[in-house]
Coordinates of C-alpha atoms in Angstrom, one line a residue:
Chain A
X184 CA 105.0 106.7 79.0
X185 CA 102.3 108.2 76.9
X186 CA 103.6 109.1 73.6
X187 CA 101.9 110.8 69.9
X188 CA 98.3 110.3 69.6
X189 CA 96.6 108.1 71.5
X190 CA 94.2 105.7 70.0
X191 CA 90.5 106.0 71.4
X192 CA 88.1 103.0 71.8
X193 CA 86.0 100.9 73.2
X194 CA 86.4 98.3 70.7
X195 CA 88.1 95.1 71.0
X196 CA 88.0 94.1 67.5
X197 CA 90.1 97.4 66.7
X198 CA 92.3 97.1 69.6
X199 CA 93.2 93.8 68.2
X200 CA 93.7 94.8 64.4
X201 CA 95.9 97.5 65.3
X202 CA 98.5 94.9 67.0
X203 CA 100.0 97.8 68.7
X204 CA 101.9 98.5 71.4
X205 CA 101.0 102.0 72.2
X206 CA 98.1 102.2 74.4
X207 CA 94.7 102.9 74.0
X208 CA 92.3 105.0 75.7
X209 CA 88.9 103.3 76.6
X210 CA 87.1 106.2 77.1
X211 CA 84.0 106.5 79.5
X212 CA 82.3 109.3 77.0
X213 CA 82.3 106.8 74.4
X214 CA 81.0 103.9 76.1
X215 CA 78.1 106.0 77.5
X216 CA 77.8 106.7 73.9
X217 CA 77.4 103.4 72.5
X218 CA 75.5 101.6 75.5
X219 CA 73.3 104.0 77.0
X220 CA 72.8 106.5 73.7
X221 CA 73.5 109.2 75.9
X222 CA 76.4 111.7 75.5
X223 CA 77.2 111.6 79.5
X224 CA 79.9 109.7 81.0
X225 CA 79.2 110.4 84.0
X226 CA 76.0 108.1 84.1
X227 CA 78.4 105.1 83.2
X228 CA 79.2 103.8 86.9
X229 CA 82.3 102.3 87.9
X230 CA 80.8 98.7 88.2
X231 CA 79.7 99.1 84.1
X232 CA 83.0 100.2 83.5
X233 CA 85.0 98.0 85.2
X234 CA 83.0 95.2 83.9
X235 CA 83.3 96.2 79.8
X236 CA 87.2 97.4 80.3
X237 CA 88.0 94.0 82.2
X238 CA 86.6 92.4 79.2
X239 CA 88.4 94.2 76.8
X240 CA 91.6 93.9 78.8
X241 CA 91.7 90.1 79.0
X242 CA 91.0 89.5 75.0
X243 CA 93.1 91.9 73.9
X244 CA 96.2 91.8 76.3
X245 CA 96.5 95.7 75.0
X246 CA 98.0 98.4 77.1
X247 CA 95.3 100.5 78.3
X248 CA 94.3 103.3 79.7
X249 CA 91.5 103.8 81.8
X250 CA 89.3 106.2 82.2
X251 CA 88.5 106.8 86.2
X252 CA 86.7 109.9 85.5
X253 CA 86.1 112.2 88.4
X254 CA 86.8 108.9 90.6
X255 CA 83.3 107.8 91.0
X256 CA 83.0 110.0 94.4
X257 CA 85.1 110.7 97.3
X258 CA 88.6 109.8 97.8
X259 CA 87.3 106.7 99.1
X260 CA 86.2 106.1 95.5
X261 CA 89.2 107.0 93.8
X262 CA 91.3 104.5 96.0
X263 CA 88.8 101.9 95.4
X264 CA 88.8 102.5 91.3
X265 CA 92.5 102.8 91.1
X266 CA 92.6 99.1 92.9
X267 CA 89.6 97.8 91.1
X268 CA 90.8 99.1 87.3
X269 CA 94.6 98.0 88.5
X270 CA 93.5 94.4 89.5
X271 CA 91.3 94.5 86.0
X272 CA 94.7 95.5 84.0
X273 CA 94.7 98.8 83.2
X274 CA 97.9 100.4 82.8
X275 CA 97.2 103.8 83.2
X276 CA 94.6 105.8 84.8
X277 CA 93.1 109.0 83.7
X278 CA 91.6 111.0 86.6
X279 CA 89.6 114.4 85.9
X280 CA 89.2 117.1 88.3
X281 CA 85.4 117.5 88.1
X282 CA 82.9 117.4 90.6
X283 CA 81.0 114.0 90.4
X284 CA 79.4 112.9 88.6
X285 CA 81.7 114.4 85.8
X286 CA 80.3 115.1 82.9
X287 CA 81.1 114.8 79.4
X288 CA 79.4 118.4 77.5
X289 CA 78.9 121.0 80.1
X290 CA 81.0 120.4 83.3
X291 CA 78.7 121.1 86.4
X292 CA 82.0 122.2 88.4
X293 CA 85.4 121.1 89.9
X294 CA 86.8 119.8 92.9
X295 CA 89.1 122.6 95.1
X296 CA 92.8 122.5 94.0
X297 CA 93.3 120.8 97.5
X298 CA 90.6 118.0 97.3
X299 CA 91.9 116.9 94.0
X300 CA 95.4 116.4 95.3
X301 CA 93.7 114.1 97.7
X302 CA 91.7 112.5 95.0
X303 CA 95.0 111.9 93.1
X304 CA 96.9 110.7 96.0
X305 CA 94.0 108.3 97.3
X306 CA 94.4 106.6 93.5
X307 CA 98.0 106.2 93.4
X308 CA 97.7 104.3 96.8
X309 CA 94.8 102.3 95.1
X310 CA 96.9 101.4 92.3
X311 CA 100.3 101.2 94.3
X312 CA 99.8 97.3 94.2
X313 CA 99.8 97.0 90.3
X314 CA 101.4 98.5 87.5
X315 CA 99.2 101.2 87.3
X316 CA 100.4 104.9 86.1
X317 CA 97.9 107.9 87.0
X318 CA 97.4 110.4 84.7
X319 CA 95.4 113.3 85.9
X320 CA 93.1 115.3 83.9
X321 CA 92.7 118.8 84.3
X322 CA 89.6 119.6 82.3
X323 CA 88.6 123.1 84.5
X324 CA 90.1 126.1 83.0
X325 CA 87.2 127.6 81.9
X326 CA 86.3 127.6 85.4
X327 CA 88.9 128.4 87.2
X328 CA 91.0 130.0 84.5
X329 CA 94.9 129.7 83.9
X330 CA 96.8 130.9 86.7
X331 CA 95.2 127.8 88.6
X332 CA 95.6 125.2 85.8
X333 CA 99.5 126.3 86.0
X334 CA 99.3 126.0 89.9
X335 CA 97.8 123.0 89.7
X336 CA 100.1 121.5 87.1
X337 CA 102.7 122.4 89.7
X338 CA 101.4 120.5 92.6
X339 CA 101.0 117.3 90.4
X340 CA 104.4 117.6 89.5
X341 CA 105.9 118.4 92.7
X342 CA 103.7 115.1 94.2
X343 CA 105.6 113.1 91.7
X344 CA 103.0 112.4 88.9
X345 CA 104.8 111.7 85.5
X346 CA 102.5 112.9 82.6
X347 CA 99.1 115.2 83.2
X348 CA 96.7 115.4 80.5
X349 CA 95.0 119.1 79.9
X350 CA 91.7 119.5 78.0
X351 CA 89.1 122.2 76.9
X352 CA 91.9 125.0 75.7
X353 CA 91.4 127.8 73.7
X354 CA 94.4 128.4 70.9
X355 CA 95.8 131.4 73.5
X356 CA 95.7 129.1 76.2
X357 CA 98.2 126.3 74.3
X358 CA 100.4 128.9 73.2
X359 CA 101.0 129.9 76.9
X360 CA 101.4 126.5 78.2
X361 CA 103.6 125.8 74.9
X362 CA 105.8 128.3 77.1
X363 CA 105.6 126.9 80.3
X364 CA 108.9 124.5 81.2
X365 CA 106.9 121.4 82.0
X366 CA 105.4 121.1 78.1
X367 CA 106.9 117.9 77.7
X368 CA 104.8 116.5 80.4
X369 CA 101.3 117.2 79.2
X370 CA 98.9 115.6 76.9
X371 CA 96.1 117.7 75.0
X372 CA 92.7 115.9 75.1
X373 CA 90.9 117.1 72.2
X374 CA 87.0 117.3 73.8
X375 CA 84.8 120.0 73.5
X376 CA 87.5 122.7 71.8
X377 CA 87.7 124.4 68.8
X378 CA 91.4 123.2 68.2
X379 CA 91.9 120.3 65.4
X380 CA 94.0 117.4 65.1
X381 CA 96.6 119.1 62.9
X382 CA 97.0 122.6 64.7
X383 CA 98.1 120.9 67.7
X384 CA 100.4 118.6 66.5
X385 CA 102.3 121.7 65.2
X386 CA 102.7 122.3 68.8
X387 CA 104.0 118.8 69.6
X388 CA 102.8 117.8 72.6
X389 CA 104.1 114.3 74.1
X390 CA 100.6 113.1 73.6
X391 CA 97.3 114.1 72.1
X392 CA 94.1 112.2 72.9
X393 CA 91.6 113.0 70.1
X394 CA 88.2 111.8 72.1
X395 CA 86.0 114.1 70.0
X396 CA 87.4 113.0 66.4
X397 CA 86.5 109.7 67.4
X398 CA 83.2 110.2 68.7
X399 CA 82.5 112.2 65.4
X400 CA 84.1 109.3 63.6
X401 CA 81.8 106.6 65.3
X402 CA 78.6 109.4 64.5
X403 CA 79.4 109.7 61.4
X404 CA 79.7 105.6 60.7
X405 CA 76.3 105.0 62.5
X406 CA 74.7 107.9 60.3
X407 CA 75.7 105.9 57.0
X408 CA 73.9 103.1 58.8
X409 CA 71.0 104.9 59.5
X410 CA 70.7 106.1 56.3
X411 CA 71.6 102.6 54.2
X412 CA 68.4 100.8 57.1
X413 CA 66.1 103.8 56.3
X414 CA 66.5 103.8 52.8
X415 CA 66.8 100.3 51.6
X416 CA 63.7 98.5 51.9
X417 CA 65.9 95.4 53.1
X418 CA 62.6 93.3 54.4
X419 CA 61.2 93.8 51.1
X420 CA 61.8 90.5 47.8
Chain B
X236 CA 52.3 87.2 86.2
X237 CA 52.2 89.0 83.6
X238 CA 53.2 92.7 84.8
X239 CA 55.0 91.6 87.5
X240 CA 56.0 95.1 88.7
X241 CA 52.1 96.6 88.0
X242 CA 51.2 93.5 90.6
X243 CA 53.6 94.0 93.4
X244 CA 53.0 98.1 93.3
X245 CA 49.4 97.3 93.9
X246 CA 49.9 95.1 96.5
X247 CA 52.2 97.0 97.7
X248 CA 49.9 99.6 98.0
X249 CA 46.9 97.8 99.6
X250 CA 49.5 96.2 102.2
X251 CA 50.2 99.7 103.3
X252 CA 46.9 101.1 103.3
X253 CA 45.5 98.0 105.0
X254 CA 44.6 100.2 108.4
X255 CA 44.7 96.9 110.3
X256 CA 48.5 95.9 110.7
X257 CA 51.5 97.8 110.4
X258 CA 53.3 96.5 107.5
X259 CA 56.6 95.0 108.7
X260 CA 59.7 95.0 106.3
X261 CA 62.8 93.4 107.4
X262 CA 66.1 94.3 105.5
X263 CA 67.3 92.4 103.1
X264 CA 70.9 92.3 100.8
X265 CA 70.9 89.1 99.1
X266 CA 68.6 86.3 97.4
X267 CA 68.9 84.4 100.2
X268 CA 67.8 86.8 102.7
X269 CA 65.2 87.8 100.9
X270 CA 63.5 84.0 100.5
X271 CA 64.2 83.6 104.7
X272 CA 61.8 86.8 105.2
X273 CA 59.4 85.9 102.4
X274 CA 59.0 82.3 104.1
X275 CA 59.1 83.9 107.9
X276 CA 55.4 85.2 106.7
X277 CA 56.9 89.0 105.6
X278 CA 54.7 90.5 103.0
X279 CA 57.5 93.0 101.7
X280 CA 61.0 93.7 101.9
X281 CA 63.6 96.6 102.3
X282 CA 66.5 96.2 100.5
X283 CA 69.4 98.4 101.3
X284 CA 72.3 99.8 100.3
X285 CA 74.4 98.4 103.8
X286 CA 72.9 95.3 103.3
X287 CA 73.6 94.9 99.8
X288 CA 77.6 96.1 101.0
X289 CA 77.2 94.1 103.4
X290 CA 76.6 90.8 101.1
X291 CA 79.6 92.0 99.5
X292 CA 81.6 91.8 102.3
X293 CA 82.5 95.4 102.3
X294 CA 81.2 98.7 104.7
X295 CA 78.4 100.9 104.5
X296 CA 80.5 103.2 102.6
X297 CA 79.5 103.9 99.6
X298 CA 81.5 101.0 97.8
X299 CA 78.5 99.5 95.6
X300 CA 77.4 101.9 93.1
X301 CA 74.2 102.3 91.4
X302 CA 75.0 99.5 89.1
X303 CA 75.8 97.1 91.9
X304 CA 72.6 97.7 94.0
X305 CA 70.6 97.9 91.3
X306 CA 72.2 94.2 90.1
X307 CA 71.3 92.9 93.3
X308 CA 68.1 94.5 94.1
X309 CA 67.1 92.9 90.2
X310 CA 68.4 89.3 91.9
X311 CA 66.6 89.5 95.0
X312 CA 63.5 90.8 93.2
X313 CA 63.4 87.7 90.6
X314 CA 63.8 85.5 93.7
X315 CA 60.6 86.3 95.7
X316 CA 56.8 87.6 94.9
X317 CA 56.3 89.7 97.8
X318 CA 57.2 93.8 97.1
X319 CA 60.6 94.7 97.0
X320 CA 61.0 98.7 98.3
X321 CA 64.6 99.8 97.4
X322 CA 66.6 102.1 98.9
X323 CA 68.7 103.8 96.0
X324 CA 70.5 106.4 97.8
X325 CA 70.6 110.0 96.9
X326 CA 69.7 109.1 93.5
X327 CA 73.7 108.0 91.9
X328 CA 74.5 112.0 91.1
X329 CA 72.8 114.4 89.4
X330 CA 69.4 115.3 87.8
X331 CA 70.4 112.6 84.7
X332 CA 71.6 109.7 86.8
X333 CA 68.3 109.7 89.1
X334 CA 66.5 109.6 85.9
X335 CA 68.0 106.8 85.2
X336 CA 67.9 104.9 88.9
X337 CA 64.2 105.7 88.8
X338 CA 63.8 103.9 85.2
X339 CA 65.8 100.9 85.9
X340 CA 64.5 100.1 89.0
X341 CA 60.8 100.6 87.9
X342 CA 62.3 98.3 85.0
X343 CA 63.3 95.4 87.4
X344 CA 60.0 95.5 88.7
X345 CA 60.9 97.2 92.1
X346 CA 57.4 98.1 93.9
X347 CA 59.2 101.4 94.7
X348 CA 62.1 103.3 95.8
X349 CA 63.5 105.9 98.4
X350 CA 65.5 108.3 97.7
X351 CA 67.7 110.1 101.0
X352 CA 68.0 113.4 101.6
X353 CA 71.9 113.2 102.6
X354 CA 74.9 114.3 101.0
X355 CA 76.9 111.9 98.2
X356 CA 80.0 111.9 97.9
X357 CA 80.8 112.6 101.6
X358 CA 84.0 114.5 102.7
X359 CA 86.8 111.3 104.1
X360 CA 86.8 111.4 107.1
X361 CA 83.0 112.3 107.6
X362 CA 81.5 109.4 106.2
X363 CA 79.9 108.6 109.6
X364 CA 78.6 112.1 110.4
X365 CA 75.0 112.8 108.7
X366 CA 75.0 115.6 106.3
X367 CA 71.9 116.7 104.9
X368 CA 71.3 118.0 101.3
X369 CA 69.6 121.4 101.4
X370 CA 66.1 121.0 100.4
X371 CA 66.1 122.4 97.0
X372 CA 68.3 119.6 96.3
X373 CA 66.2 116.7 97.7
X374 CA 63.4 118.6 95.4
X375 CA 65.4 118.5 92.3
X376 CA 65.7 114.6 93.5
X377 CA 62.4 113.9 93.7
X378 CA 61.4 116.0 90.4
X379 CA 64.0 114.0 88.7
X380 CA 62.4 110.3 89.9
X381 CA 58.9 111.5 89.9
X382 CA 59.5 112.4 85.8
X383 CA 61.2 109.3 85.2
X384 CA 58.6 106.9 86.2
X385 CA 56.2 105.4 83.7
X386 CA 53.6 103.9 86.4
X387 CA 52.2 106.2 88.7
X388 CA 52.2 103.1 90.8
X389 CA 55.7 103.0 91.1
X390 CA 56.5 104.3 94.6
X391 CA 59.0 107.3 95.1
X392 CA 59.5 107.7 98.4
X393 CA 61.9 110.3 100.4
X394 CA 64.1 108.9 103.4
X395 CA 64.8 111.7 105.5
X396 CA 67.4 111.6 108.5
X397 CA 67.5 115.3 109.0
X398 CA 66.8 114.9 112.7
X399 CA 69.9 113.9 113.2
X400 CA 70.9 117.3 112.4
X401 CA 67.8 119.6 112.4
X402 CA 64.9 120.5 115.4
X403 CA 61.6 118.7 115.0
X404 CA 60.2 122.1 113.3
X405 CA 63.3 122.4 110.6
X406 CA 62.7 118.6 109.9
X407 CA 59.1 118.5 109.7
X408 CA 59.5 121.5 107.1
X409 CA 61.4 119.7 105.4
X410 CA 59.6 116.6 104.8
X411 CA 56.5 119.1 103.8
X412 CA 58.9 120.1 101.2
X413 CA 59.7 116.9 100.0
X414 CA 55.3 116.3 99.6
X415 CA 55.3 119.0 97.5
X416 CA 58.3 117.9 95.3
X417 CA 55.7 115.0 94.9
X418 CA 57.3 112.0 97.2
X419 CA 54.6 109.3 97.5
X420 CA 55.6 108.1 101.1
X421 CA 57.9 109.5 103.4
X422 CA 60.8 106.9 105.6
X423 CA 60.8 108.6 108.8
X424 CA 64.6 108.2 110.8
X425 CA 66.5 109.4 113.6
X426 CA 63.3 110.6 115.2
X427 CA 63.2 108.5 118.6
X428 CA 60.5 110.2 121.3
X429 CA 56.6 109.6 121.4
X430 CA 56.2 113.3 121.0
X431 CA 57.8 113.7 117.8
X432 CA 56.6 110.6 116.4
X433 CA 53.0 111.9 117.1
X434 CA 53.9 115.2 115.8
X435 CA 55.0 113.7 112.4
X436 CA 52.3 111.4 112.2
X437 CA 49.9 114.3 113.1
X438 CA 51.4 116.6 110.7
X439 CA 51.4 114.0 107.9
X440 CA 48.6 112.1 108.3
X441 CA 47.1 111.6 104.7
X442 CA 51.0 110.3 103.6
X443 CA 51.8 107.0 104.4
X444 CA 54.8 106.7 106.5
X445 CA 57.6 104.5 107.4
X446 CA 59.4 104.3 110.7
X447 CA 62.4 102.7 111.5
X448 CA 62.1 100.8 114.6
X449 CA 64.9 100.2 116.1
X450 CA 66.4 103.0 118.9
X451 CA 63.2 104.8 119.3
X452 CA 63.0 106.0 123.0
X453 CA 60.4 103.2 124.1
X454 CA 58.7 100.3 123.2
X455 CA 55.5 100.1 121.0
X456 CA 53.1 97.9 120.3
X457 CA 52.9 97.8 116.7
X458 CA 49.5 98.6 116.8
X459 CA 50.1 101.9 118.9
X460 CA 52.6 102.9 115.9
X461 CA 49.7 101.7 113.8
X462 CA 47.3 103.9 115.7
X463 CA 49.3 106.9 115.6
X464 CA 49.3 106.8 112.0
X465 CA 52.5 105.0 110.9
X466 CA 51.6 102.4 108.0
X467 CA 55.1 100.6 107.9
X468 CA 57.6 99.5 110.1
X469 CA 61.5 98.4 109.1
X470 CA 64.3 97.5 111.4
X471 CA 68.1 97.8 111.4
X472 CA 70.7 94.7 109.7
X473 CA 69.7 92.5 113.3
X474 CA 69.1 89.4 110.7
X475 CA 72.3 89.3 109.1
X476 CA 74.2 90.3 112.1
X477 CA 72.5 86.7 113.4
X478 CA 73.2 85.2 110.2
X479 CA 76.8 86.2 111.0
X480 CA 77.2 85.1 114.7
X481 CA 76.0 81.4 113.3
X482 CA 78.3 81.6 110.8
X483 CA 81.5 82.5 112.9
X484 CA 80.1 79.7 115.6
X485 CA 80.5 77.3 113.5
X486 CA 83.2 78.1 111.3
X487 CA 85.2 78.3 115.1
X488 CA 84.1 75.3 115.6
X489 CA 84.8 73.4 112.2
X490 CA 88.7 75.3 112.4
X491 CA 89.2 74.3 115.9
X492 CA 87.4 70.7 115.4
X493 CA 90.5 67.8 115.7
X494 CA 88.3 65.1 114.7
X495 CA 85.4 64.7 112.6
X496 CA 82.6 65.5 115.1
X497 CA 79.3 66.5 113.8
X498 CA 78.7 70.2 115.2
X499 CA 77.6 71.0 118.6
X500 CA 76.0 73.9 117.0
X501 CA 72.1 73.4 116.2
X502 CA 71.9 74.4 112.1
X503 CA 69.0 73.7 109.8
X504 CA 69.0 70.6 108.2
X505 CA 69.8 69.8 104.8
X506 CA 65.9 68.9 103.5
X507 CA 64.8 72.0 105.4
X508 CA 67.6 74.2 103.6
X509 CA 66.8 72.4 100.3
X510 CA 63.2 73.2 100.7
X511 CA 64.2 77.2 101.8
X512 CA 66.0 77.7 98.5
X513 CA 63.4 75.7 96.3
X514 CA 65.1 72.3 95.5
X515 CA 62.3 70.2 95.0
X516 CA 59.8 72.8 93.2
X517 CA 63.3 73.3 90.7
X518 CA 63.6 69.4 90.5
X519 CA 59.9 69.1 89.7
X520 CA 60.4 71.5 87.0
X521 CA 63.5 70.3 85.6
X522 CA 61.8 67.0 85.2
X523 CA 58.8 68.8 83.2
X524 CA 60.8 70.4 81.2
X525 CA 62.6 67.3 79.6
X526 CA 59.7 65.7 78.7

């Protein structure tokens, strides 16, 4: 199970200093990021994916979780990349509720309540074969607003699903679900919110996955690159 | 060759505007494939997306993503020097993703690509029934490939199998549509009878078209498709469907087999195999390379 905050990376080399045993998120935003220098995941394909994560799975041996995004299509697609992400060791599976291709800034819409049941039943079959947990992500409030986020919580539950990550809250909106009797199975992702690190810890949620402190983090890193190759006249005696 | 992809776009281009033959392109989903037609005398190839499932060993349902078909159009396109036409699906999402499908494949050196005007993902459960995109979405397609490409050489084509779905009229208004957007060529399909065919070719007679040519009502000479004013011609998966039926006659024969009989089954030879996949020009090179 999913517990405190989750590391987030596509990095082997940190995956394999931190010698933990908590697992790690390798998150598609990222990778689209630092391959394609473009802030969309949702241009990363499954094959890409599959390809870097099975990579980073076999020389690390970590625990980790993928990142399935909207499932790559139909519930065809989320079958296949439950199987294909199982058989490439992931652990977990993180499957958002957007309409594909997801996206990682603006989100273009979200699947029907109904269709992403479907979507998150079609992966668990997918993944029945391996040890593979899915995690849905509900990243839609803002468009279809709380009452349906609860509801949908509810159905995930009810369908058996063990932990469901929520992302792009407002501080009103974590208050409320602070309430709500199922707390302890949610995760806050912490993309594209005004809500920091250390305000929702106070709220202490089982997990917290802080993609856009990372993201800022790696920024921030290549910046002092940028600025030490555009300063320093390296190529000069 | 030193612009590979600037050479095969131009050829491309006289091949299709060469008003004496109909220029014939077979479909192709692997490197292998792809040499077969290019030594059968073909002058360009179609690869597609059930194809390139196919060579995966999978269904035409939507299993290889951009990145897969674009892998294996790359292979196939490195292994021949004819034109390679791709056919890239609706695009791999939205307005961002086409952009990119449009720029890779240009990158590989792909004389072109067509882009359908169906619906991606489909609903399960309707993944055989054709579902067409409305056109302001096939425009935003086009747009989005048309931008992306660096040579104006570089062929964006639109695949349209709205007759499956739509009269003759609704159809040919939308393939007007797609002109406009600024598709180069237009891959006419599902349209079977003379009359239609002429109407199309009527209607669009300064666009080059493409016709697939298997199911249409009757048979044509190539050069009466020719003369009505369709410059290319592409067919169904018949070749690999062959390439299978060989396959399974022999493989029967080889499980079943109690002894170790040579095969009743005629199969090419070894040297002529050899000389199919380029074993002696390799060996020749090979030899000049380690001296």
């Amino acid at each position: 199970m999913l517990k405190g905050i989750i590391p987030v990376t596509i990095s082997a080399n940190l995956i394999k200093n931190l010698e933990s045993d908590q697992p790690l998120f390798v998150s598609g935003r990222l990778l689209a990021i630092m391959t394609l220098g473009k802030d969309n995941e949702g241009l990363i394909t499954r094959r890409e994916y599959l390809q870097y994560f099975n990579t980073l799975s076999i020389e690390t041996g970590a625990a980790l979780i993928a990142d399935g995004q909207s499932g790559f299509g139909n519930e065809l697609s989320a079958w296949t990349t439950a199987k294909e992400l199982g058989n490439a060791g992931a652990r977990y599976l993180v499957l958002n509720d957007q309409k594909w291709p997801s996206t990682s800034i603006e989100i273009a819409g979200t699947i029907s309540e109904k269709v992403f049941i479907n979507m998150v039943k079609a992966a668990v079959a997918g993944g029945k074969d391996y040890d593979l947990q899915i995690i849905p992500k509900l990243e839609g409030i803002t468009k279809y607003g709380y009452a349906e986020l609860i509801s949908r919580i509810e159905l995930l539950l009810k369908m058996g699903i063990k932990q469901i990550i929520v992302a792009r809250l407002t501080r009103k909106e974590l208050v409320q679900l602070k309430a709500e009797k199922f707390f302890s199975k949610i995760g806050i992702e912490l993309d594209n919110t005004d809500l920091d690190l250390k305000e929702v810890q106070k709220f202490k949620p089982t997990f917290i996955v802080p993609v856009e402190s990372v993201i800022a983090n790696t920024l921030s890193s290549e910046q002092q690159l940028y600025e030490f190759y555009s300063k320093e006249k390296n190529y000069e005696e | 060759m030193k612009n590979k992809g600037k050479t095969m776009r131009l050829m491309f281009k006289k091949l299709v505007h060469n008003r004496t033959e109909i220029l014939k392109m077979p479909v192709v989903g692997d490197g292998l494939s792809a040499k077969i037609s290019a030594k059968a005398g073909f002058k360009a190839i179609n690869v597609t997306g059930s194809a390139t499932n196919f060579a995966y060993g999978k269904p035409d349902m939507g299993f290889a993503d951009f990145y897969i078909l674009f892998d294996q159009a790359r292979k196939i396109i490195e292994n021949v020097s004819i034109p390679v036409l791709c056919d890239v699906g609706t695009g791999h999402g939205a307005k961002e993703n086409i952009a990119r499908t449009a720029r890779s494949y240009e990158a590989i050196n792909a004389a072109g690509i067509y882009l359908d005007d169906g619906v991606w993902p489909k609903s399960c459960g309707q993944m055989s029934v054709t579902q067409i995109a409305s056109v302001s979405e096939m425009e935003k397609r086009i747009h989005a490939a048309v931008e992306a490409r660096k040579d104006p050489d570089f062929i964006i084509m639109a695949h349209s199998s709205a007759r499956a779905v739509c009269d003759i009229n609704e159809t040919i208004a939308k393939l007007r549509s797609y002109c406009i957007a600024g598709a180069d060529m237009l891959y006419i399909d599902n349209v079977s009878s003379e009359k239609e065919l002429q109407q199309i070719a009527k209607e669009f007679s300064k666009i080059p078209l493409l016709i697939n040519s298997i199911n249409l009502a009757k048979t044509f000479s190539w050069n009466d498709l020719l003369k009505m004013g369709y410059s290319m011609a592409t067919f169904k998966e018949e070749a690999i469907y062959a390439r299978v039926s060989g396959e399974q006659e022999v493989l029967k024969q080889e499980e079943s087999n109690t002894a170790t009989v040579s095969l009743k089954k005629k199969i090419i030879s070894a040297p002529a195999f050899a000389e199919l996949v380029d074993t002696e020009q390799m060996n020749r090179l090979e030899k000049e390379l380690i001296l």
